[in-house]
Amino acid sequence: MKKLLALGLAVLAVGGCKSRPLSVCVSPRVTGRVLAADTLQPLAGVKVIRNERTGEPRTTEPGKGGAALQARKEVRTDRDGLFVLEAERVLSPLGGGGWFSVDLLFERAGYERFKTNYSILNLSTNSWKDESALSAGDILLPPARK
């Protein structure tokens, strides 16, 4: 009888619990368009990198496998100057975490490098497939100085 009661309570407890994902979003989906500042024409092939780490010391040691897996991927703008950086998630069974800001770096030959950041305060109320989605809008790259 005790086993049956314990089994019944376990079924009620598990059945009544709301499940939640085991991962947490650590960086939002970012979309935008890159234009030449002087002509306002779309720029194709601009390298867009999320969370560029420029302050890390350079070393001659070979990289570690885990660090290579965690390295940020870059995307390039299409012929219309559009880019999409997909949201990043990590496994977090205990919850918590999340993100507050995202840093972006834009690079293209013949143009100045441009670094900017957005915070969670820049988010719209819309979401993309239940993910945080951030629109960077139009990014203007000035031509490189001669």
Coordinates of N, CA and C in Angstrom, one line a residue:
M1 N 0.8 -1.2 0.0 CA 0.0 0.0 0.0 C 0.9 1.3 0.0
K2 N 1.9 1.3 0.8 CA 2.8 2.4 0.9 C 3.5 2.6 -0.5
K3 N 3.9 1.6 -1.2 CA 4.5 1.7 -2.5 C 3.6 2.3 -3.5
L4 N 2.3 1.9 -3.4 CA 1.3 2.4 -4.4 C 1.1 3.9 -4.1
L5 N 1.0 4.3 -2.8 CA 0.8 5.7 -2.4 C 2.0 6.5 -2.9
A6 N 3.2 6.0 -2.7 CA 4.5 6.7 -3.1 C 4.5 6.9 -4.7
L7 N 4.1 5.8 -5.4 CA 4.1 5.9 -6.8 C 3.0 6.9 -7.3
G8 N 1.9 6.9 -6.7 CA 0.8 7.9 -7.0 C 1.3 9.3 -6.8
L9 N 1.9 9.6 -5.7 CA 2.4 10.9 -5.4 C 3.5 11.3 -6.4
A10 N 4.4 10.4 -6.8 CA 5.4 10.7 -7.7 C 4.8 11.0 -9.1
V11 N 3.8 10.3 -9.5 CA 3.1 10.6 -10.8 C 2.4 11.9 -10.7
L12 N 1.8 12.3 -9.6 CA 1.2 13.6 -9.5 C 2.2 14.7 -9.5
A13 N 3.3 14.5 -8.8 CA 4.3 15.5 -8.8 C 5.0 15.8 -10.1
V14 N 5.3 14.7 -10.8 CA 5.9 14.8 -12.2 C 4.9 15.3 -13.2
G15 N 3.7 14.9 -13.1 CA 2.7 15.3 -14.1 C 2.3 16.7 -13.8
G16 N 2.3 17.2 -12.6 CA 2.0 18.6 -12.3 C 3.1 19.6 -12.5
C17 N 4.3 19.1 -12.7 CA 5.4 20.1 -12.9 C 5.4 20.6 -14.3
K18 N 5.8 21.8 -14.4 CA 6.0 22.5 -15.8 C 7.4 22.3 -16.2
S19 N 7.6 21.8 -17.4 CA 9.0 21.6 -17.8 C 9.5 22.9 -18.3
R20 N 10.8 23.0 -18.3 CA 11.5 24.2 -18.9 C 12.7 23.7 -19.7
P21 N 13.2 24.5 -20.6 CA 14.3 24.1 -21.4 C 15.6 24.0 -20.5
L22 N 16.5 23.1 -20.9 CA 17.7 22.9 -20.2 C 18.8 23.9 -20.7
S23 N 18.5 24.7 -21.6 CA 19.5 25.7 -22.1 C 19.0 27.1 -21.8
V24 N 20.0 28.0 -21.8 CA 19.7 29.4 -21.6 C 20.3 30.2 -22.7
C25 N 19.6 31.3 -23.2 CA 20.2 32.1 -24.3 C 21.2 33.1 -23.7
V26 N 22.5 33.0 -24.2 CA 23.6 33.8 -23.7 C 23.9 35.0 -24.7
S27 N 23.3 34.9 -25.8 CA 23.5 36.0 -26.8 C 22.3 36.0 -27.8
P28 N 21.7 37.2 -28.0 CA 20.5 37.2 -28.8 C 20.7 37.0 -30.3
R29 N 19.7 36.8 -31.0 CA 19.7 36.8 -32.5 C 19.8 38.3 -32.9
V30 N 20.8 38.6 -33.7 CA 21.1 40.0 -34.1 C 21.0 40.1 -35.6
T31 N 20.1 41.1 -36.1 CA 20.0 41.3 -37.5 C 20.3 42.8 -37.8
G32 N 20.7 43.1 -39.0 CA 20.9 44.5 -39.4 C 21.4 44.6 -40.8
R33 N 21.8 45.8 -41.2 CA 22.2 46.1 -42.6 C 23.4 47.0 -42.5
V34 N 24.4 46.8 -43.3 CA 25.6 47.6 -43.3 C 25.6 48.4 -44.6
L35 N 25.8 49.7 -44.5 CA 25.9 50.7 -45.6 C 27.2 51.4 -45.6
A36 N 27.6 51.9 -46.8 CA 28.7 52.8 -46.9 C 28.3 54.2 -46.4
A37 N 29.0 54.8 -45.5 CA 28.6 56.0 -44.9 C 28.5 57.2 -45.9
D38 N 29.4 57.1 -46.9 CA 29.5 58.2 -47.9 C 28.4 58.1 -49.0
T39 N 28.0 56.9 -49.4 CA 27.1 56.7 -50.5 C 25.7 56.2 -50.1
L40 N 25.7 55.6 -48.9 CA 24.5 55.0 -48.4 C 24.1 53.7 -49.2
Q41 N 25.1 53.1 -49.9 CA 24.8 51.9 -50.7 C 25.2 50.7 -49.8
P42 N 24.4 49.6 -49.9 CA 24.7 48.4 -49.2 C 26.1 47.9 -49.4
L43 N 26.7 47.4 -48.4 CA 28.1 46.8 -48.5 C 28.0 45.3 -48.4
A44 N 28.5 44.6 -49.4 CA 28.5 43.1 -49.3 C 29.9 42.7 -48.8
G45 N 29.9 41.6 -48.1 CA 31.2 41.0 -47.7 C 31.8 41.6 -46.4
V46 N 31.0 42.4 -45.7 CA 31.5 42.9 -44.4 C 31.5 41.8 -43.4
K47 N 32.6 41.7 -42.7 CA 32.8 40.7 -41.6 C 32.1 41.2 -40.4
V48 N 31.2 40.5 -39.8 CA 30.5 40.8 -38.6 C 30.8 39.8 -37.5
I49 N 31.4 40.2 -36.4 CA 31.8 39.3 -35.4 C 31.1 39.8 -34.1
R50 N 30.6 38.8 -33.4 CA 30.0 39.0 -32.1 C 31.0 38.8 -31.0
N51 N 31.0 39.7 -30.0 CA 31.9 39.6 -28.8 C 33.4 39.5 -29.1
E52 N 33.9 40.4 -29.9 CA 35.3 40.4 -30.3 C 36.1 40.7 -29.1
R53 N 37.1 39.9 -28.8 CA 38.0 40.0 -27.7 C 39.3 40.6 -28.1
T54 N 39.5 41.9 -28.0 CA 40.7 42.6 -28.5 C 41.7 42.8 -27.3
G55 N 41.3 42.6 -26.1 CA 42.2 42.9 -25.0 C 42.9 41.7 -24.5
E56 N 42.7 40.5 -25.1 CA 43.4 39.3 -24.7 C 44.8 39.3 -25.2
P57 N 45.8 38.9 -24.3 CA 47.2 38.9 -24.7 C 47.4 37.8 -25.8
R58 N 48.3 38.1 -26.7 CA 48.7 37.2 -27.7 C 49.7 36.2 -27.2
T59 N 49.6 35.0 -27.6 CA 50.5 33.9 -27.1 C 51.0 33.1 -28.3
T60 N 52.2 32.4 -28.1 CA 52.7 31.5 -29.1 C 52.3 30.1 -28.9
E61 N 51.6 29.8 -27.8 CA 51.1 28.5 -27.5 C 50.0 28.1 -28.4
P62 N 49.9 26.8 -28.9 CA 48.8 26.4 -29.7 C 47.5 26.5 -28.9
G63 N 46.4 26.8 -29.6 CA 45.1 26.9 -29.0 C 44.6 25.5 -28.5
K64 N 43.8 25.6 -27.5 CA 43.2 24.4 -26.9 C 41.9 24.1 -27.7
G65 N 41.6 22.8 -27.7 CA 40.4 22.3 -28.4 C 39.1 23.0 -27.9
G66 N 38.9 23.1 -26.6 CA 37.7 23.7 -26.1 C 37.6 25.2 -26.5
A67 N 38.8 25.9 -26.4 CA 38.8 27.3 -26.8 C 38.4 27.5 -28.3
A68 N 38.9 26.5 -29.1 CA 38.5 26.6 -30.6 C 37.0 26.4 -30.8
L69 N 36.4 25.5 -30.0 CA 35.0 25.2 -30.1 C 34.2 26.4 -29.6
Q70 N 34.7 27.2 -28.7 CA 34.0 28.3 -28.1 C 34.2 29.6 -28.9
A71 N 35.2 29.6 -29.9 CA 35.5 30.8 -30.6 C 34.3 31.3 -31.4
R72 N 34.1 32.6 -31.4 CA 33.0 33.2 -32.0 C 33.1 33.0 -33.6
K73 N 32.0 32.7 -34.2 CA 31.9 32.6 -35.6 C 31.6 33.9 -36.2
E74 N 32.1 34.2 -37.4 CA 31.8 35.4 -38.0 C 30.8 35.1 -39.1
V75 N 30.1 36.2 -39.5 CA 29.2 36.1 -40.7 C 29.6 37.2 -41.6
R76 N 29.2 37.1 -42.8 CA 29.4 38.2 -43.8 C 28.1 38.7 -44.3
T77 N 28.1 40.0 -44.6 CA 26.9 40.6 -45.2 C 26.6 40.1 -46.6
D78 N 25.3 40.0 -47.0 CA 25.0 39.6 -48.3 C 25.1 40.8 -49.3
R79 N 24.7 40.6 -50.5 CA 24.8 41.7 -51.5 C 23.9 42.9 -51.2
D80 N 22.9 42.7 -50.3 CA 22.1 43.8 -49.9 C 22.6 44.4 -48.6
G81 N 23.7 44.0 -48.1 CA 24.3 44.5 -46.8 C 23.7 43.9 -45.6
L82 N 22.8 42.9 -45.7 CA 22.1 42.3 -44.6 C 22.9 41.2 -43.9
F83 N 22.8 41.1 -42.6 CA 23.5 40.1 -41.8 C 22.5 39.5 -40.8
V84 N 22.8 38.3 -40.4 CA 22.0 37.7 -39.3 C 23.0 36.9 -38.4
L85 N 23.1 37.2 -37.2 CA 23.9 36.4 -36.2 C 22.9 35.6 -35.4
E86 N 22.9 34.3 -35.5 CA 21.9 33.5 -34.8 C 22.1 33.6 -33.2
A87 N 21.1 33.4 -32.5 CA 21.1 33.4 -31.0 C 22.1 32.2 -30.6
E88 N 22.7 32.4 -29.5 CA 23.6 31.4 -28.9 C 23.0 31.0 -27.6
R89 N 23.0 29.6 -27.4 CA 22.5 29.0 -26.2 C 23.5 28.1 -25.6
V90 N 23.5 28.0 -24.2 CA 24.4 27.0 -23.6 C 23.5 26.1 -22.7
L91 N 24.0 25.0 -22.4 CA 23.4 24.0 -21.5 C 23.4 24.5 -20.1
S92 N 22.3 24.7 -19.4 CA 22.3 25.2 -18.1 C 21.1 24.6 -17.3
P93 N 21.2 23.3 -16.8 CA 20.1 22.7 -16.2 C 19.6 23.4 -15.0
L94 N 20.4 24.2 -14.3 CA 19.9 24.9 -13.1 C 19.4 26.3 -13.4
G95 N 19.3 26.7 -14.7 CA 18.8 28.0 -15.1 C 19.8 29.1 -14.8
G96 N 19.2 30.3 -14.8 CA 20.1 31.4 -14.5 C 20.9 31.8 -15.7
G97 N 21.9 32.7 -15.6 CA 22.7 33.1 -16.7 C 21.9 34.1 -17.5
G98 N 22.0 34.0 -18.8 CA 21.4 34.9 -19.7 C 22.4 35.9 -20.2
W99 N 22.0 37.0 -20.8 CA 22.9 38.0 -21.3 C 22.4 39.4 -20.9
F100 N 23.3 40.4 -21.0 CA 23.0 41.7 -20.7 C 23.4 42.6 -21.9
S101 N 24.6 42.4 -22.5 CA 25.0 43.2 -23.6 C 25.7 42.3 -24.6
V102 N 25.7 42.8 -25.9 CA 26.4 42.1 -26.9 C 27.3 43.1 -27.7
D103 N 28.6 42.8 -27.9 CA 29.5 43.6 -28.6 C 29.6 43.1 -30.1
L104 N 29.6 44.1 -31.0 CA 29.7 43.7 -32.4 C 30.9 44.5 -33.0
L105 N 31.6 43.8 -34.0 CA 32.7 44.4 -34.7 C 32.4 44.2 -36.2
F106 N 32.6 45.3 -37.0 CA 32.4 45.3 -38.4 C 33.7 45.6 -39.1
E107 N 34.1 44.8 -40.1 CA 35.3 45.0 -40.8 C 35.1 44.7 -42.3
R108 N 35.7 45.6 -43.1 CA 35.8 45.4 -44.5 C 37.0 46.2 -45.1
A109 N 37.7 45.6 -46.0 CA 38.8 46.3 -46.7 C 38.3 47.6 -47.3
G110 N 39.1 48.7 -47.1 CA 38.7 50.0 -47.7 C 37.8 50.8 -46.8
Y111 N 37.4 50.3 -45.6 CA 36.5 51.0 -44.7 C 37.1 50.9 -43.3
E112 N 36.7 51.9 -42.5 CA 37.2 51.9 -41.1 C 36.5 50.8 -40.3
R113 N 37.2 50.2 -39.3 CA 36.6 49.2 -38.4 C 35.6 49.9 -37.6
F114 N 34.5 49.2 -37.2 CA 33.5 49.9 -36.4 C 33.1 48.9 -35.3
K115 N 33.2 49.3 -34.1 CA 32.8 48.5 -32.9 C 31.6 49.2 -32.2
T116 N 30.7 48.4 -31.8 CA 29.5 49.0 -31.1 C 29.0 47.9 -30.1
N117 N 28.1 48.3 -29.3 CA 27.4 47.3 -28.4 C 26.0 47.7 -28.2
Y118 N 25.2 46.6 -27.9 CA 23.8 46.8 -27.6 C 23.5 46.1 -26.3
S119 N 22.6 46.6 -25.5 CA 22.2 46.0 -24.3 C 20.8 45.4 -24.3
I120 N 20.4 44.7 -23.3 CA 19.1 44.1 -23.3 C 18.0 45.1 -23.3
L121 N 18.4 46.4 -23.0 CA 17.5 47.5 -23.1 C 17.1 47.9 -24.5
N122 N 17.9 47.4 -25.5 CA 17.7 47.7 -26.9 C 16.7 46.7 -27.5
L123 N 16.3 45.7 -26.8 CA 15.4 44.6 -27.3 C 14.0 45.2 -27.6
S124 N 13.4 44.7 -28.7 CA 12.0 45.1 -28.9 C 11.2 44.0 -28.2
T125 N 9.9 44.2 -28.2 CA 9.1 43.2 -27.5 C 8.8 42.0 -28.3
N126 N 9.3 42.0 -29.6 CA 9.1 40.9 -30.4 C 10.2 39.9 -30.1
S127 N 9.9 38.6 -30.4 CA 10.9 37.6 -30.3 C 10.9 36.7 -31.5
W128 N 12.0 36.0 -31.7 CA 12.2 35.2 -32.9 C 12.2 33.7 -32.4
K129 N 11.1 33.0 -32.6 CA 11.0 31.6 -32.2 C 11.3 31.4 -30.7
D130 N 10.7 32.3 -29.9 CA 10.9 32.3 -28.5 C 12.3 32.6 -28.0
E131 N 13.1 33.3 -28.9 CA 14.5 33.7 -28.6 C 14.5 35.2 -28.5
S132 N 15.5 35.8 -27.8 CA 15.7 37.2 -27.8 C 16.1 37.6 -29.2
A133 N 15.5 38.7 -29.8 CA 15.9 39.1 -31.1 C 16.2 40.6 -31.0
L134 N 17.3 41.0 -31.6 CA 17.8 42.4 -31.5 C 18.0 42.9 -32.9
S135 N 17.4 44.0 -33.3 CA 17.7 44.6 -34.6 C 18.7 45.8 -34.4
A136 N 19.8 45.6 -35.1 CA 20.9 46.6 -35.0 C 20.6 47.8 -36.0
G137 N 19.6 47.6 -36.8 CA 19.3 48.7 -37.8 C 20.4 48.9 -38.8
D138 N 20.5 50.1 -39.3 CA 21.5 50.4 -40.3 C 22.8 50.8 -39.7
I139 N 23.9 50.1 -40.1 CA 25.3 50.4 -39.6 C 26.0 51.1 -40.7
L140 N 26.5 52.3 -40.5 CA 27.2 53.1 -41.5 C 28.7 53.0 -41.3
L141 N 29.4 52.4 -42.3 CA 30.9 52.3 -42.3 C 31.5 53.4 -43.1
P142 N 32.3 54.2 -42.4 CA 33.0 55.3 -43.2 C 34.2 54.7 -44.0
P143 N 34.5 55.3 -45.2 CA 35.6 54.9 -45.9 C 36.9 55.1 -45.1
A144 N 37.9 54.2 -45.4 CA 39.2 54.4 -44.7 C 39.9 55.7 -45.1
R145 N 40.6 56.3 -44.2 CA 41.4 57.5 -44.5 C 42.6 57.2 -45.4
K146 N 42.9 58.0 -46.3 CA 44.0 57.8 -47.2 C 45.2 58.4 -46.8

